Coordinates of C-alpha atoms and ligand atoms in Angstrom, one line a residue:
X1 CA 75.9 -5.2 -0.7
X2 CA 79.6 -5.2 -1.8
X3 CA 81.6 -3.0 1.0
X4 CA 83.8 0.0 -0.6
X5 CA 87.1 -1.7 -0.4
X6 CA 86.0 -2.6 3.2
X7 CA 86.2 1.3 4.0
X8 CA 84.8 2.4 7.2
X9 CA 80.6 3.3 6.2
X10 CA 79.9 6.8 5.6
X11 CA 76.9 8.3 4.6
X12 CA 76.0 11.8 4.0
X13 CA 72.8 14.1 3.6
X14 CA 73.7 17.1 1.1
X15 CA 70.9 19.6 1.4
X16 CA 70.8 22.7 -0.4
X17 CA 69.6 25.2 2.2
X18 CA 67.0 26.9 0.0
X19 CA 63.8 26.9 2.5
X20 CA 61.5 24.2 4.2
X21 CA 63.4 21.6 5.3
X22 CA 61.4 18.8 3.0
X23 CA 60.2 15.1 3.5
X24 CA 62.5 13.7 1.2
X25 CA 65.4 15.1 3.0
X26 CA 64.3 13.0 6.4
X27 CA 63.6 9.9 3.6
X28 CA 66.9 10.2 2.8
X29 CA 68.7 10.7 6.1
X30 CA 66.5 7.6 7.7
X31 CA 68.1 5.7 5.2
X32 CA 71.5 7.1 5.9
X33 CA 71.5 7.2 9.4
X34 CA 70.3 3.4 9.3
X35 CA 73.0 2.0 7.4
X36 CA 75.8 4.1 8.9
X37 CA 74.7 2.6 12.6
X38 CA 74.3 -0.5 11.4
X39 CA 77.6 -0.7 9.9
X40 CA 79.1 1.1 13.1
X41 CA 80.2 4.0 10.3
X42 CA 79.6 7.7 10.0
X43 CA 76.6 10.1 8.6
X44 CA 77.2 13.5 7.9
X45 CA 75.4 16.2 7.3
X46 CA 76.9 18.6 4.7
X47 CA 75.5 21.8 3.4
X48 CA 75.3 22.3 -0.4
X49 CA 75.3 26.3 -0.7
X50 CA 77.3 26.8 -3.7
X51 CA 73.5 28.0 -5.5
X52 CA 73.9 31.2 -3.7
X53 CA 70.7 32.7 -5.7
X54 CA 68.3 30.0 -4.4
X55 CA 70.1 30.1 -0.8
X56 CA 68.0 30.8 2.1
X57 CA 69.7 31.5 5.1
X58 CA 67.6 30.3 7.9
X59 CA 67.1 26.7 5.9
X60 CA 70.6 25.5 7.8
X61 CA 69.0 25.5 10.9
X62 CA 65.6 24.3 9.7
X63 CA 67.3 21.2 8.6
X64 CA 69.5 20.8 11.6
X65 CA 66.6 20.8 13.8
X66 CA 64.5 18.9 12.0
X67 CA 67.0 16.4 11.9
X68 CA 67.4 16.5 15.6
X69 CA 63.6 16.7 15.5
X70 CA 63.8 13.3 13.9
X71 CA 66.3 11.9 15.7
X72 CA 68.1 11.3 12.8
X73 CA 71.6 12.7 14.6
X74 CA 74.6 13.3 12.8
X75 CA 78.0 12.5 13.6
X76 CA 79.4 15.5 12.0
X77 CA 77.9 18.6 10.6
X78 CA 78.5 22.2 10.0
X79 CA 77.0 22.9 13.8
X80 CA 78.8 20.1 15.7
X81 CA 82.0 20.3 13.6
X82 CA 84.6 17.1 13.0
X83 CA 87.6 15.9 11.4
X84 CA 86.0 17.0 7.7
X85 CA 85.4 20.7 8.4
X86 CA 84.4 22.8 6.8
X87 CA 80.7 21.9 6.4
X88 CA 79.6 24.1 4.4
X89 CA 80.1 24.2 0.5
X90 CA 80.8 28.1 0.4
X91 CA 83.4 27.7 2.7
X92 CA 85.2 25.0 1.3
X93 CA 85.5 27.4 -2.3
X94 CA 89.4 26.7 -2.2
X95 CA 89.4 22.8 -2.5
X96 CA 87.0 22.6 -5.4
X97 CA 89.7 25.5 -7.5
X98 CA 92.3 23.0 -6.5
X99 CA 90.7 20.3 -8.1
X100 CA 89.2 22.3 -11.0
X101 CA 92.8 23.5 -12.3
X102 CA 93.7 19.7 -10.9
X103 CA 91.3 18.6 -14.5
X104 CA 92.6 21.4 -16.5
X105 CA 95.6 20.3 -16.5
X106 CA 94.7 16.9 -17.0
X107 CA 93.2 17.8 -20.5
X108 CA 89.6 16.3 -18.3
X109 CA 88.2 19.8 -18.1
X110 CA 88.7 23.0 -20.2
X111 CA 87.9 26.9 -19.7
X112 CA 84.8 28.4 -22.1
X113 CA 84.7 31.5 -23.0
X114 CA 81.5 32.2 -24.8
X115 CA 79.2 35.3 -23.0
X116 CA 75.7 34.7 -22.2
X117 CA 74.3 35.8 -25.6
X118 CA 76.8 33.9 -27.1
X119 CA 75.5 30.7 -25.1
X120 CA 71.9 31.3 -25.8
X121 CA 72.4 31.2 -29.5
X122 CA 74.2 27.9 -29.4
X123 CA 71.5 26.7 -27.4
X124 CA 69.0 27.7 -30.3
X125 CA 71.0 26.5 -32.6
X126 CA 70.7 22.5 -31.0
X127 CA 67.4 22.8 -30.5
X128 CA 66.8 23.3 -34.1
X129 CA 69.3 20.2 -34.9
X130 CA 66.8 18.2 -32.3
X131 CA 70.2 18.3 -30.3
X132 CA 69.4 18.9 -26.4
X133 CA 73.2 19.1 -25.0
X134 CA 72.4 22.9 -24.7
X135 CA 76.4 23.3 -25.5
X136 CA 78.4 21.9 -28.1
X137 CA 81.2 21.7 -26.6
X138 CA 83.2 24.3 -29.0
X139 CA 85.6 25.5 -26.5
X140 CA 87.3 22.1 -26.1
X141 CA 89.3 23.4 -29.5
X142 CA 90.9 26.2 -27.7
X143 CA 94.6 25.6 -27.6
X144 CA 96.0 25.9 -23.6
X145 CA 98.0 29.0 -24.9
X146 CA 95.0 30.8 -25.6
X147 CA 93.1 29.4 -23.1
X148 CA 95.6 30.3 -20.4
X149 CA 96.0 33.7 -22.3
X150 CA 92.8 34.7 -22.3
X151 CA 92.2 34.1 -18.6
X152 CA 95.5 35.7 -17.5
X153 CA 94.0 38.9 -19.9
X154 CA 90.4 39.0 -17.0
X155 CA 88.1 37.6 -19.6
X156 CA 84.7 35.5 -17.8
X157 CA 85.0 31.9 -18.3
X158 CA 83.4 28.8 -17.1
X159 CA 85.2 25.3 -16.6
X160 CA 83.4 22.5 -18.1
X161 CA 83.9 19.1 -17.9
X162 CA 85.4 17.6 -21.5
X163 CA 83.5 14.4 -21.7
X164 CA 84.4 11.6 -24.0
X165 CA 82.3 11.9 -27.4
X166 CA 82.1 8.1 -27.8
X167 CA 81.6 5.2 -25.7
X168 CA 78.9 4.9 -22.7
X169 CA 79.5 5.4 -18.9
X170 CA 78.0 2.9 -17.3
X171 CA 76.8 4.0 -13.3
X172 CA 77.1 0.8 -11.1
X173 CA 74.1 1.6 -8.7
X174 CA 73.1 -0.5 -6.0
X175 CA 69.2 -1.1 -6.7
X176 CA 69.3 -1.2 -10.3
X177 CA 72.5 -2.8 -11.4
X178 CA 74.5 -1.4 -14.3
X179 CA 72.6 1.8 -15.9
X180 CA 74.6 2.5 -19.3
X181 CA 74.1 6.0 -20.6
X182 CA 76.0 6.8 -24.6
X183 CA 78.4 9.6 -23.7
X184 CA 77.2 11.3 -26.7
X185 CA 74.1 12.1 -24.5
X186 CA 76.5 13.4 -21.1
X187 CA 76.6 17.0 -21.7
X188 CA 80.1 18.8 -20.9
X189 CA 78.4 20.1 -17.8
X190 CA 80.0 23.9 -16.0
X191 CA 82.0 22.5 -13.0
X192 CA 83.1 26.2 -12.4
X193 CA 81.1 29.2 -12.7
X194 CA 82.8 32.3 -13.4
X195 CA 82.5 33.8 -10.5
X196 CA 85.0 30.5 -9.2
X197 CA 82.1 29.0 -7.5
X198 CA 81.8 25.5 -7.7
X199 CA 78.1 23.9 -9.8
X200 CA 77.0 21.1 -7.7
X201 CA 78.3 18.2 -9.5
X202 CA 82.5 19.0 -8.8
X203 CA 81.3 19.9 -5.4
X204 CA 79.1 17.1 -4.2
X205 CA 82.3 14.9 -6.2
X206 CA 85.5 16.5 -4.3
X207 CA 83.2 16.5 -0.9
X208 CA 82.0 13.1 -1.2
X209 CA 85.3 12.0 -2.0
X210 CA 88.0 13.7 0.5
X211 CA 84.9 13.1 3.4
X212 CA 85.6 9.3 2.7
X213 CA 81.8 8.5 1.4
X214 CA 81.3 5.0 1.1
X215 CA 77.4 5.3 -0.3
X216 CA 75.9 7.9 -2.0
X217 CA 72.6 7.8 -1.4
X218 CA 69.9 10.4 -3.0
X219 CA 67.1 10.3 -4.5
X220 CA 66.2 8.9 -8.3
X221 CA 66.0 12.3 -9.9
X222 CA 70.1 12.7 -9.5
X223 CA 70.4 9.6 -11.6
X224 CA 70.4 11.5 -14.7
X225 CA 73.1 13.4 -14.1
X226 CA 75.3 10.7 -12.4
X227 CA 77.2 10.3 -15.5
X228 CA 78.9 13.5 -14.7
X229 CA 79.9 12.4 -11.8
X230 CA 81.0 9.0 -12.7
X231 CA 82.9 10.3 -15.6
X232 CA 84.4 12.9 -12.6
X233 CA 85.6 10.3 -10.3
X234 CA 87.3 8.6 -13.4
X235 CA 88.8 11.6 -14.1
X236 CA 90.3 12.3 -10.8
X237 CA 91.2 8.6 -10.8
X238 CA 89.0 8.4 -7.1
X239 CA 86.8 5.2 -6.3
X240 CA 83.6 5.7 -6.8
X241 CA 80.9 5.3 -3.9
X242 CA 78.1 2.8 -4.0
X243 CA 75.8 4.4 -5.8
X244 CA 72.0 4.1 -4.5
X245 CA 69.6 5.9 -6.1
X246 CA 66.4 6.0 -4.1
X247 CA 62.7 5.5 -5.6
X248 CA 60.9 8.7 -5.1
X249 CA 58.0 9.4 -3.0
X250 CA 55.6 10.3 -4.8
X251 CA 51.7 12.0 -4.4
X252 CA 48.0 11.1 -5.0
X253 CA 48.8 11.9 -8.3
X254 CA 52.0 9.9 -8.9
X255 CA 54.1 12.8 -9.3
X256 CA 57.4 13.3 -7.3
X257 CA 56.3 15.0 -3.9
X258 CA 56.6 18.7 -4.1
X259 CA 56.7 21.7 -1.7
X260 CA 54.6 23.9 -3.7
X261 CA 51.9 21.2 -4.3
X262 CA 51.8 19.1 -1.5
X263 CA 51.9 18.8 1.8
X264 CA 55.9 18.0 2.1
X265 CA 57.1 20.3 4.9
X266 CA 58.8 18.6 7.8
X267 CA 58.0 21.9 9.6
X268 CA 54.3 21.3 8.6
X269 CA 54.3 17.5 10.2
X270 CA 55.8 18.9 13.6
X271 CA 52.8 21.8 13.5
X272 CA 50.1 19.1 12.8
X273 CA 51.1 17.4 15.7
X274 CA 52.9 14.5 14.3
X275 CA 55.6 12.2 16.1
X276 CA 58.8 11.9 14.8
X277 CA 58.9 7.5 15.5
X278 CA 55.5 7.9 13.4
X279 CA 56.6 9.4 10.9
X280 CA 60.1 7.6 10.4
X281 CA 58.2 4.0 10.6
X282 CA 56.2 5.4 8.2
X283 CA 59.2 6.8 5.9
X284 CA 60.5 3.3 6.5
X285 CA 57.7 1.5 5.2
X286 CA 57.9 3.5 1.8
X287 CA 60.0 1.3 -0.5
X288 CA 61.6 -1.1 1.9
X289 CA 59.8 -3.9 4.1
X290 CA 60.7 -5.6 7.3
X291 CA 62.0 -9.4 6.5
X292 CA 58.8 -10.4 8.2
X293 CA 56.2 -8.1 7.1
X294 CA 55.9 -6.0 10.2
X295 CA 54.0 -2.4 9.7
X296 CA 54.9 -1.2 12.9
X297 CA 58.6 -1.1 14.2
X298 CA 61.7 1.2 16.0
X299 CA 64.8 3.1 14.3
X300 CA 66.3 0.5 16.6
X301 CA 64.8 -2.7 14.8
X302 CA 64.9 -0.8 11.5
X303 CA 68.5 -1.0 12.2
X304 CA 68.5 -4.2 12.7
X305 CA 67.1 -6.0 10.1
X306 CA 67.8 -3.2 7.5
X307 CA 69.5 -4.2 3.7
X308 CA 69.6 -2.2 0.3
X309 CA 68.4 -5.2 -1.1
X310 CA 64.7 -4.5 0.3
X311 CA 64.1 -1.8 -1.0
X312 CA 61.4 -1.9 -4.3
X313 CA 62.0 0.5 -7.2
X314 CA 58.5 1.0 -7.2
X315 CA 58.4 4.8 -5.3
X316 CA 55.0 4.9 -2.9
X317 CA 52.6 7.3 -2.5
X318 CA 52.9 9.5 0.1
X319 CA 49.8 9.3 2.2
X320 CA 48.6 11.7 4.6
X321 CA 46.0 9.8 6.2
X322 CA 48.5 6.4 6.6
X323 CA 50.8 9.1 8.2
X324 CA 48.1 10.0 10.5
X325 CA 47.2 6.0 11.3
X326 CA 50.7 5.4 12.1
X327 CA 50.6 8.6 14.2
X328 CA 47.8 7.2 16.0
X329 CA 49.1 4.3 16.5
X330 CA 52.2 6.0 18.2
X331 CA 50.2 8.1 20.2
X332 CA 47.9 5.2 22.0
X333 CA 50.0 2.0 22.1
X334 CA 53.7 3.0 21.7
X335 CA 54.6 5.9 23.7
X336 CA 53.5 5.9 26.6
X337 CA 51.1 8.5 28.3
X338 CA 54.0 10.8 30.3
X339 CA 56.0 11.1 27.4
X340 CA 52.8 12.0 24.8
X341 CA 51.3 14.5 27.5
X342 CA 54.9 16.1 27.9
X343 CA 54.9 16.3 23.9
X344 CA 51.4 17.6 23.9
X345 CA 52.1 20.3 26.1
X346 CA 53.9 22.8 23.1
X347 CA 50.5 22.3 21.3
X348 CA 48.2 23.4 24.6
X349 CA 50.2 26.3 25.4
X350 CA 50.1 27.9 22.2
X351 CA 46.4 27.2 22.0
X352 CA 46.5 29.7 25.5
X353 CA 45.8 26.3 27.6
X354 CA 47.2 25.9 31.0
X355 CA 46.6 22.4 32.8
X356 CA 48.0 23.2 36.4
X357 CA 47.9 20.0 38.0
X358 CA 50.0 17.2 36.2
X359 CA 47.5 14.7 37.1
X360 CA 44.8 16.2 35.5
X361 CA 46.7 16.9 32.1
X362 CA 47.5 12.9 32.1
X363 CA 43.6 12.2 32.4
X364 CA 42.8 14.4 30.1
X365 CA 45.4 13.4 27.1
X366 CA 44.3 9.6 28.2
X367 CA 41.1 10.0 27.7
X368 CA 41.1 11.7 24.2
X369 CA 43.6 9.6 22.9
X370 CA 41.3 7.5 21.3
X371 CA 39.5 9.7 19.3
X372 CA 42.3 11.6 17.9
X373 CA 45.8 11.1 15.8
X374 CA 47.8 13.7 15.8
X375 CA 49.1 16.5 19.1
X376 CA 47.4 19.5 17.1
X377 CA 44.2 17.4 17.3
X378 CA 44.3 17.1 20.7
X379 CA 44.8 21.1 21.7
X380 CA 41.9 20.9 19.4
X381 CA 39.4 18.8 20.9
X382 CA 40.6 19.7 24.8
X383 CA 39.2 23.2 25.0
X384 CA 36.6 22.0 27.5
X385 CA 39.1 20.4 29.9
X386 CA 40.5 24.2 29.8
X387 CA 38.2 26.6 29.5
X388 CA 35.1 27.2 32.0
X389 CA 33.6 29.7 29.3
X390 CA 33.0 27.3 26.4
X391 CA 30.1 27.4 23.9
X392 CA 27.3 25.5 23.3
X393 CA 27.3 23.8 19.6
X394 CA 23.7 23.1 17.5
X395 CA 23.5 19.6 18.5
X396 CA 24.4 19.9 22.1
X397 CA 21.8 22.6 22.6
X398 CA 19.4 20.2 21.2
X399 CA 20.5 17.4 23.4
X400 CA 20.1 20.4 26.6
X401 CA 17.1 21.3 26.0
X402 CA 15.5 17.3 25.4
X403 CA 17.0 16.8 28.8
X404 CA 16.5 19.5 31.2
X405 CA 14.6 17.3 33.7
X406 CA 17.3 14.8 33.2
X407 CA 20.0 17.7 34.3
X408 CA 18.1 19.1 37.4
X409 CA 18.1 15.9 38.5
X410 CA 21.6 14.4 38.0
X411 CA 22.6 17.8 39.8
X412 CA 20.9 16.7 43.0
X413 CA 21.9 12.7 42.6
X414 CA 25.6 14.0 42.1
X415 CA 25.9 16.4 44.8
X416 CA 25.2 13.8 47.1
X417 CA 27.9 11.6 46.7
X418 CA 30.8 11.9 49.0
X419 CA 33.1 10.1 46.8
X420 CA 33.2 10.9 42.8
X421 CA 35.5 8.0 41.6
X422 CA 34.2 6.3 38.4
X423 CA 32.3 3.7 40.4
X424 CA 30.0 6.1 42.6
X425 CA 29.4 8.5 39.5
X426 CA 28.4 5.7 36.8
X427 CA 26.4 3.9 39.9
X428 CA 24.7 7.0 40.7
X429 CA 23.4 7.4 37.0
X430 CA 22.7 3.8 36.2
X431 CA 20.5 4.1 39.3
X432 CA 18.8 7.0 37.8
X433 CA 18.3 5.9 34.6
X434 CA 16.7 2.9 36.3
X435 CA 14.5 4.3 38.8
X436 CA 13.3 6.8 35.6
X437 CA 13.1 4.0 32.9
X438 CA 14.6 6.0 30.6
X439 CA 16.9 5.1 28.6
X440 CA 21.2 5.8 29.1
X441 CA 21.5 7.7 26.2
X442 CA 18.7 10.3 27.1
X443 CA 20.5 10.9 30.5
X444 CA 24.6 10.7 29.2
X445 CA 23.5 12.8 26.0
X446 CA 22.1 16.1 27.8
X447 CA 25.0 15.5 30.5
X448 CA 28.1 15.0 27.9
X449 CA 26.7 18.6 26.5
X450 CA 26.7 20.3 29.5
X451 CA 29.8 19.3 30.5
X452 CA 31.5 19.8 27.4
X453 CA 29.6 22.1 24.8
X454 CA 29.6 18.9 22.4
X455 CA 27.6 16.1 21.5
X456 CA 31.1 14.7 20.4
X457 CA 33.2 14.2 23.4
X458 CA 34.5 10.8 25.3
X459 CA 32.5 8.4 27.6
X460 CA 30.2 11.1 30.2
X461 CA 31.4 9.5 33.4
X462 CA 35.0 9.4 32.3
X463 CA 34.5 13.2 31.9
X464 CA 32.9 14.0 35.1
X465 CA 35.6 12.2 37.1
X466 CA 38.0 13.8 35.0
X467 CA 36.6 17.6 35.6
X468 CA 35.9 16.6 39.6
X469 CA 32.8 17.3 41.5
X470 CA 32.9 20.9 41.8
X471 CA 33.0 21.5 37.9
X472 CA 31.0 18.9 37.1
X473 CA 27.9 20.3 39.2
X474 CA 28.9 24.3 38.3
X475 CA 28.6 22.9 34.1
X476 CA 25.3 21.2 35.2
X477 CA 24.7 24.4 36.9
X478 CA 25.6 26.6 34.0
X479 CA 23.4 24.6 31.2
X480 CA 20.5 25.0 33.4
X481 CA 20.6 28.7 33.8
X482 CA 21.1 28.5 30.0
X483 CA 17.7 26.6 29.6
X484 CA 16.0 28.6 32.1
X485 CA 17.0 31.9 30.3
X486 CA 15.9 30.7 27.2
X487 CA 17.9 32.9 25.2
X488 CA 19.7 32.3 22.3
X489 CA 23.2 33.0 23.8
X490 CA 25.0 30.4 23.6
X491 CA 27.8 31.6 25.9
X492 CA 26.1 32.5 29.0
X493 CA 26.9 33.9 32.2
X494 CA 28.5 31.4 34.3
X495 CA 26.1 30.7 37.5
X496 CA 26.2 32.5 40.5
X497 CA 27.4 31.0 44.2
X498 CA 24.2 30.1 44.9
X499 CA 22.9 28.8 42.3
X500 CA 26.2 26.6 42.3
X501 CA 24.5 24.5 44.4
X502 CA 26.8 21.8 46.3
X503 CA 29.9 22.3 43.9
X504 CA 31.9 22.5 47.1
X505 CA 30.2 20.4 49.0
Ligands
LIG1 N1 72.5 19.0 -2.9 C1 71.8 17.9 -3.5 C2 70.3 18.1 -3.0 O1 69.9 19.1 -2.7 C3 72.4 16.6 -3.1 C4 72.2 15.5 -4.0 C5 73.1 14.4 -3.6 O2 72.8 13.8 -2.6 O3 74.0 14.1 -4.4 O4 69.5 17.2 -3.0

């Protein structure tokens, strides 16, 4: 891709902070943050506030952290400052009057006059004509005398761009070449409000330009209005970014990914239990391809072997259940086990877990690792690694009660061994099952539900190495008394001392 006038790279992310920090922002920032370190440039994160009835004060942070969340750093932002300050639109309100009375007196902008009422009629009016502007513009014949007049005199009025009637504008974006829109269909847009608040499109112009941004990219639904901003940057006589205009991710449905419908919510991701490297390979992988094909890959090859030129116009569907097979995939072959036990640990505690020993939480996220995909699954399915007091489900009382004989006597086989590594434990049962004739699944069944409440719970040897001796032969212990009551409990008392027998021996 052509370089801006060999400018140094900058990027930017514009968010408006107006709740949930959302999927397409990260989309957006990955790509970003990619091309700036690549190009040894700059992304920035600005803060577009100037909507001040949508604004949601907590959203700044939200979006800071997810970004931090992602990893997707910037180098300068309204938290950590830099040589662009401010960061925030609102607070920037000066530059953009600058520039506004900058186009008024240009003759590229003019001041409109016309009330609310006023503006609904004219709107009417077009629409009856088939004419969708929503203004026609009639404010343009104002002569500067009166205009200046009748804002010297207090009266409201808006600053609109004046865009050419004829002609087309023509927006030079990097994936899709030259997209030609008739002026005649570029609506004089509000650049001011009257309140001197800036509308998005001076704003995110002035910004991007004074902040030195070499590529603008945003998502496919701004290219409507890029015309305004084109015809902007002409106006001001500025050099235009490269423009990129990113496909849309889109749902099930093939509608743009929404908030409100779907499940979009960075905040929602982190709660599910899903890794940030998952979720940006799989961000990645929407739209753009390695050069060899690769599904699985780092920010740091990403990096690497990233271009404009891959990405497809196509816009993918957003898929929960990929997300969750790249999770996976994360979880089991690319992190490795301290690092996805330390990030599991937010999840246990708030499901009131506590694992003590370090050891033990390493065994037990090792072991369920293969049967889940996301950190939120695994508080789920480790309640028995935690909690002496579980209950026993349908199917696992079914399995307890097939297998009593089966329990009594793996109680006394197990409390005999001195050692309970994986090797004595699995010797002692295949022994068992081979002095009985029985076979291994009518011995591991009734054992993997005593020790765990569940017929659905990893390899029964694995588990009893994992929980030790002692809990091993109280859980044995505690389905017995279960059977021998005979009730319908299915949480009952846990054993007393002497029925425990040899848990501490
Ligand atoms: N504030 C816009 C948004 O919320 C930014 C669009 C752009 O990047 O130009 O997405």
């Amino acid at each position: 891709m052509s370089q801006n006038n060999n400018k140094p790279v900058v990027t930017r992310i514009a968010p408006s902070p107006t709740g949930d920090p959302h999927v397409g922002t990260a989309y957006m920032s990955l790509f970003d943050y990619i091309y700036a370190k690549q190009q040894g440039g700059k992304f920035i994160l600005r803060i577009e506030d100037t909507d001040q009835k949508r604004y949601n004060p907590e959203s700044e942070k939200r979006v800071i952290d997810a970004l931090k969340w992602l990893g997707l750093s910037p180098d300068e932002s309204p938290e950590i400052g830099g040589p662009n300050a401010p960061y925030r639109q609102t607070e920037r309100l000066e530059l953009y009057q600058k520039y506004a009375q900058q186009l008024l007196d240009s003759g590229h902008a003019y001041r409109a006059f016309e009330t609310p009422e006023e503006l609904e009629q004219i709107r009417e009016d077009l629409q009856k004509r088939g004419l969708g502007q929503g203004y026609d513009g009639r404010a343009k014949a104002l002569s500067k005398e009166e205009s200046e007049q009748r804002a010297a005199s207090g009266e409201a009025f808006v600053i609109r761009l004046a865009t050419p009637g004829e002609g087309e504008t023509i927006i030079k974006d990097a994936l899709r070449g030259e997209v030609r829109i008739p002026n005649s269909e570029v609506p004089d847009a509000v650049l001011m409000k009257s309140d001197g608040i800036p509308t998005y499109h001076l704003a995110v112009v002035v910004d991007d330009h004074v902040m030195g941004v070499t590529h603008a990219v945003r998502g496919e639904e701004w290219l409507p209005t890029a015309p305004v901003h084109v015809l902007l940057y002409k106006a001001f006589g500025w050099e235009e970014p490269i423009w990129i205009h990113m496909p849309l991710l889109k749902n099930a449905d093939g509608k743009k990914l929404s908030k409100r419908r779907d499940d979009a919510s960075l905040d929602s991701y982190k709660k599910q239990g899903i890794v940030p490297e998952a979720l940006l390979n799989y961000l990645a992988t929407m739209g753009w391809s390695m050069p060899d094909g690769r599904e699985f890959f780092s920010l740091k090859d990403m990096t690497k072997f990233f271009s404009f030129e891959r990405i497809s116009l196509g816009g993918s569907v957003f898929d929960m259940k990929r997300l969750r097979h790249y999770n996976a995939h994360y979880l089991r072959d690319v992190l490795d086990l301290e690092t996805v036990a330390e990030r599991a640990k937010p999840y246990l505690k708030s499901a009131g877990y506590d694992w003590g020993d370090e050891d033990y939480l390493l065994d037990v996220v090792d072991v369920l690792l293969p049967r889940i995909e996301t950190l939120a699954e695994l508080a789920e399915q480790s309640d028995y690694f935690f909690n002496d007091d579980f209950s026993y489900s349908e199917d696992a009382k079914r399995r307890l009660e097939a297998g009593q004989k089966h329990l009594e006597a793996l109680e006394r086989e197990l409390s005999r061994l001195d050692f309970f590594d994986y090797d004595d434990v699995d010797d002692a049962m295949r022994e068992y099952v081979k002095s009985e004739s029985v076979k291994m699944g009518e011995v591991m069944m009734p054992l993997r539900a005593a020790l765990t409440g569940t017929t659905q719970a990893p390899g029964v040897t694995d588990l009893a190495v994992i929980l030790g001796k002692a809990k091993t032969l109280e859980r044995i212990g505690r389905a017995i008394s279960y059977l021998e009551a005979g009730l319908p409990d299915d949480k009952p008392q846990k054993p007393k001392k002497e029925e425990d027998a040899g848990a501490n021996t």
